[in-house]
Amino acid sequence: MNRVVKIIIILICILIIIGGAWWYINKKNKKIEISEYEPEEEISQAQERETLISLYFKSKKTGEIEPEARLMDVKELVKEPYKTLMNLLMEGPKNNNFESLIPEGTKINKMNLNNDTLIIDFSKEFIENHKGGKEAEKETVDSIVKTMTELTEVNSIKILIDGEENKAFLDNQITFENEFAREE
């Protein structure tokens, strides 16, 4: 009888091991239920409307015209995209590693898109308050062109001064008689 009890105990142990293995395998093979992810913080309507824009300033480190990325409310940008970008460019960079290239006191008289050319009519301060020099003047124009051509409908810029064409910076190094296109 002792031998029979040992065999029964061994069989029970084997059945328990087989049952446990069967349960474990079935548990692993069950499909994992995927529940919808819920963020800890809801995304506000204002955050849903934000877009990334690039404004171009001169880097104090490299001396090159480089982009400064900013988040902006799409509603604000859609109203007057050209004027909004130019005003942000004239306000200057938020990052201390960049410097603004638009002369102090410059105002925008008028802006309009003609085909794919954005015509910007600046006040006389744009040329009168500029520090001058061909390189500095080129950087100022590049800053404007790169910023404004970020908009898909703008491919070139035409600069007017107080409504007049064919003006130039005071030293006549760079004139505004032609349109300026983006150079990469």
Short mmCIF file of C-alpha atoms in Angstrom, two decimals:
data_model
loop_
_atom_site.label_atom_id
_atom_site.label_comp_id
_atom_site.label_asym_id
_atom_site.label_seq_id
_atom_site.Cartn_x
_atom_site.Cartn_y
_atom_site.Cartn_z
CA MET A 1 0.00 0.00 0.00
CA ASN A 2 2.85 2.28 0.70
CA ARG A 3 4.00 1.86 -2.84
CA VAL A 4 0.52 2.66 -4.22
CA VAL A 5 0.32 5.88 -2.16
CA LYS A 6 3.70 6.99 -3.52
CA ILE A 7 2.53 6.36 -7.10
CA ILE A 8 -0.71 8.30 -6.49
CA ILE A 9 1.22 11.25 -4.98
CA ILE A 10 3.64 11.23 -7.92
CA LEU A 11 0.70 11.18 -10.40
CA ILE A 12 -1.02 14.05 -8.57
CA CYS A 13 2.24 16.08 -8.68
CA ILE A 14 2.62 15.37 -12.41
CA LEU A 15 -1.01 16.42 -13.04
CA ILE A 16 -0.48 19.64 -11.05
CA ILE A 17 2.68 20.43 -13.06
CA ILE A 18 0.93 19.69 -16.38
CA GLY A 19 -2.12 21.76 -15.33
CA GLY A 20 0.07 24.68 -14.23
CA ALA A 21 2.02 24.57 -17.50
CA TRP A 22 -1.23 24.42 -19.51
CA TRP A 23 -2.67 27.42 -17.56
CA TYR A 24 0.57 29.45 -18.03
CA ILE A 25 0.70 28.78 -21.79
CA ASN A 26 -2.97 29.70 -22.25
CA LYS A 27 -2.52 32.90 -20.24
CA LYS A 28 0.43 33.99 -22.45
CA ASN A 29 -1.42 33.22 -25.69
CA LYS A 30 -4.47 35.30 -24.79
CA LYS A 31 -4.73 38.51 -26.76
CA ILE A 32 -3.63 41.54 -24.83
CA GLU A 33 -6.37 44.10 -24.61
CA ILE A 34 -5.27 47.52 -25.79
CA SER A 35 -6.95 50.38 -24.05
CA GLU A 36 -7.00 53.93 -25.33
CA TYR A 37 -4.17 56.10 -24.03
CA GLU A 38 -5.36 58.94 -21.90
CA PRO A 39 -2.84 61.72 -21.35
CA GLU A 40 -2.41 63.01 -17.84
CA GLU A 41 -3.09 66.52 -19.09
CA GLU A 42 -5.63 67.33 -21.77
CA ILE A 43 -4.35 69.24 -24.80
CA SER A 44 -5.96 72.65 -24.86
CA GLN A 45 -7.52 74.18 -27.95
CA ALA A 46 -4.77 76.81 -27.93
CA GLN A 47 -2.10 74.08 -28.03
CA GLU A 48 -3.90 72.37 -30.92
CA ARG A 49 -3.72 75.64 -32.88
CA GLU A 50 0.03 76.16 -32.45
CA THR A 51 2.43 75.95 -35.36
CA LEU A 52 6.19 76.24 -35.57
CA ILE A 53 7.61 79.21 -37.48
CA SER A 54 11.19 80.21 -38.27
CA LEU A 55 12.51 83.74 -37.98
CA TYR A 56 16.00 84.39 -39.30
CA PHE A 57 18.55 86.38 -37.30
CA LYS A 58 22.32 86.72 -37.28
CA SER A 59 24.07 84.24 -35.00
CA LYS A 60 26.57 85.92 -32.67
CA LYS A 61 28.59 82.68 -32.61
CA THR A 62 28.83 81.85 -36.31
CA GLY A 63 28.05 85.19 -37.95
CA GLU A 64 25.60 83.37 -40.24
CA ILE A 65 21.89 83.99 -40.75
CA GLU A 66 20.19 81.18 -38.84
CA PRO A 67 16.61 80.32 -37.88
CA GLU A 68 15.08 80.84 -34.48
CA ALA A 69 12.05 78.58 -34.05
CA ARG A 70 8.95 79.90 -32.33
CA LEU A 71 5.56 78.41 -31.52
CA MET A 72 2.73 80.59 -32.69
CA ASP A 73 -1.06 80.49 -32.62
CA VAL A 74 -2.29 79.65 -36.12
CA LYS A 75 -5.28 82.00 -35.72
CA GLU A 76 -2.90 84.92 -35.19
CA LEU A 77 -0.78 83.96 -38.18
CA VAL A 78 -3.72 83.45 -40.55
CA LYS A 79 -5.12 86.98 -40.05
CA GLU A 80 -2.11 88.87 -41.44
CA PRO A 81 0.71 86.37 -42.03
CA TYR A 82 3.16 88.76 -43.73
CA LYS A 83 2.75 91.59 -41.27
CA THR A 84 2.83 89.20 -38.29
CA LEU A 85 6.12 87.61 -39.38
CA MET A 86 7.71 90.99 -40.20
CA ASN A 87 6.66 92.43 -36.84
CA LEU A 88 8.16 89.43 -35.03
CA LEU A 89 11.35 89.82 -37.07
CA MET A 90 11.52 93.54 -36.22
CA GLU A 91 10.94 92.82 -32.51
CA GLY A 92 14.13 90.78 -32.56
CA PRO A 93 15.21 87.38 -31.28
CA LYS A 94 14.27 85.85 -27.95
CA ASN A 95 17.53 83.90 -27.89
CA ASN A 96 20.54 85.96 -26.72
CA ASN A 97 22.78 84.11 -29.19
CA PHE A 98 21.11 85.97 -32.06
CA GLU A 99 20.98 89.61 -33.06
CA SER A 100 18.32 91.52 -34.98
CA LEU A 101 19.24 92.98 -38.35
CA ILE A 102 16.26 95.30 -38.90
CA PRO A 103 17.26 98.91 -38.11
CA GLU A 104 15.69 100.59 -35.07
CA GLY A 105 12.65 102.72 -35.81
CA THR A 106 11.76 100.86 -39.02
CA LYS A 107 8.04 100.72 -39.70
CA ILE A 108 6.00 98.81 -42.25
CA ASN A 109 3.96 101.16 -44.40
CA LYS A 110 2.31 98.48 -46.51
CA MET A 111 2.68 94.86 -47.56
CA ASN A 112 1.01 92.93 -50.35
CA LEU A 113 1.56 89.79 -52.37
CA ASN A 114 1.82 90.18 -56.14
CA ASN A 115 1.89 86.70 -57.74
CA ASP A 116 4.66 85.06 -55.68
CA THR A 117 6.52 88.28 -54.81
CA LEU A 118 5.91 89.93 -51.45
CA ILE A 119 6.20 93.70 -51.76
CA ILE A 120 7.26 95.31 -48.49
CA ASP A 121 7.09 99.09 -48.19
CA PHE A 122 9.33 100.16 -45.29
CA SER A 123 9.63 103.60 -43.73
CA LYS A 124 12.76 105.64 -44.47
CA GLU A 125 14.28 104.49 -41.14
CA PHE A 126 15.02 101.17 -42.82
CA ILE A 127 17.80 102.83 -44.81
CA GLU A 128 18.56 105.89 -42.64
CA ASN A 129 19.17 103.93 -39.42
CA HIS A 130 21.06 101.03 -41.00
CA LYS A 131 24.68 100.72 -39.90
CA GLY A 132 25.76 100.29 -43.52
CA GLY A 133 28.35 98.20 -45.27
CA LYS A 134 27.65 95.72 -48.01
CA GLU A 135 27.87 92.65 -45.77
CA ALA A 136 25.54 94.07 -43.10
CA GLU A 137 23.07 95.20 -45.75
CA LYS A 138 23.12 91.76 -47.41
CA GLU A 139 22.52 90.11 -44.03
CA THR A 140 19.51 92.36 -43.39
CA VAL A 141 17.98 91.51 -46.77
CA ASP A 142 18.76 87.78 -46.30
CA SER A 143 17.09 87.82 -42.88
CA ILE A 144 13.90 89.22 -44.40
CA VAL A 145 13.95 87.00 -47.49
CA LYS A 146 14.58 83.77 -45.56
CA THR A 147 11.88 84.57 -43.01
CA MET A 148 9.21 85.58 -45.51
CA THR A 149 9.91 82.77 -48.01
CA GLU A 150 9.13 80.26 -45.26
CA LEU A 151 5.56 80.93 -46.40
CA THR A 152 4.89 78.66 -49.38
CA GLU A 153 3.24 81.34 -51.49
CA VAL A 154 6.23 83.72 -51.24
CA ASN A 155 9.23 83.12 -53.52
CA SER A 156 10.79 86.58 -53.61
CA ILE A 157 10.76 89.96 -51.90
CA LYS A 158 10.54 93.45 -53.39
CA ILE A 159 11.55 96.31 -51.08
CA LEU A 160 10.10 99.81 -51.37
CA ILE A 161 11.01 102.80 -49.22
CA ASP A 162 8.08 105.10 -48.43
CA GLY A 163 6.31 103.82 -51.55
CA GLU A 164 9.25 104.45 -53.89
CA GLU A 165 10.99 101.84 -56.00
CA ASN A 166 14.68 101.81 -56.99
CA LYS A 167 15.91 103.09 -53.63
CA ALA A 168 19.07 101.78 -52.00
CA PHE A 169 20.82 101.74 -48.66
CA LEU A 170 22.56 105.08 -48.02
CA ASP A 171 25.97 103.89 -49.24
CA ASN A 172 24.40 102.47 -52.46
CA GLN A 173 26.10 99.11 -51.88
CA ILE A 174 22.81 97.26 -52.26
CA THR A 175 19.91 98.67 -54.25
CA PHE A 176 16.26 97.65 -54.19
CA GLU A 177 15.59 97.89 -57.92
CA ASN A 178 15.34 94.07 -58.28
CA GLU A 179 13.49 91.42 -56.35
CA PHE A 180 15.40 89.36 -53.81
CA ALA A 181 15.02 85.57 -53.91
CA ARG A 182 16.14 83.04 -51.34
CA GLU A 183 19.71 81.79 -51.76
CA GLU A 184 20.62 78.50 -50.12
#
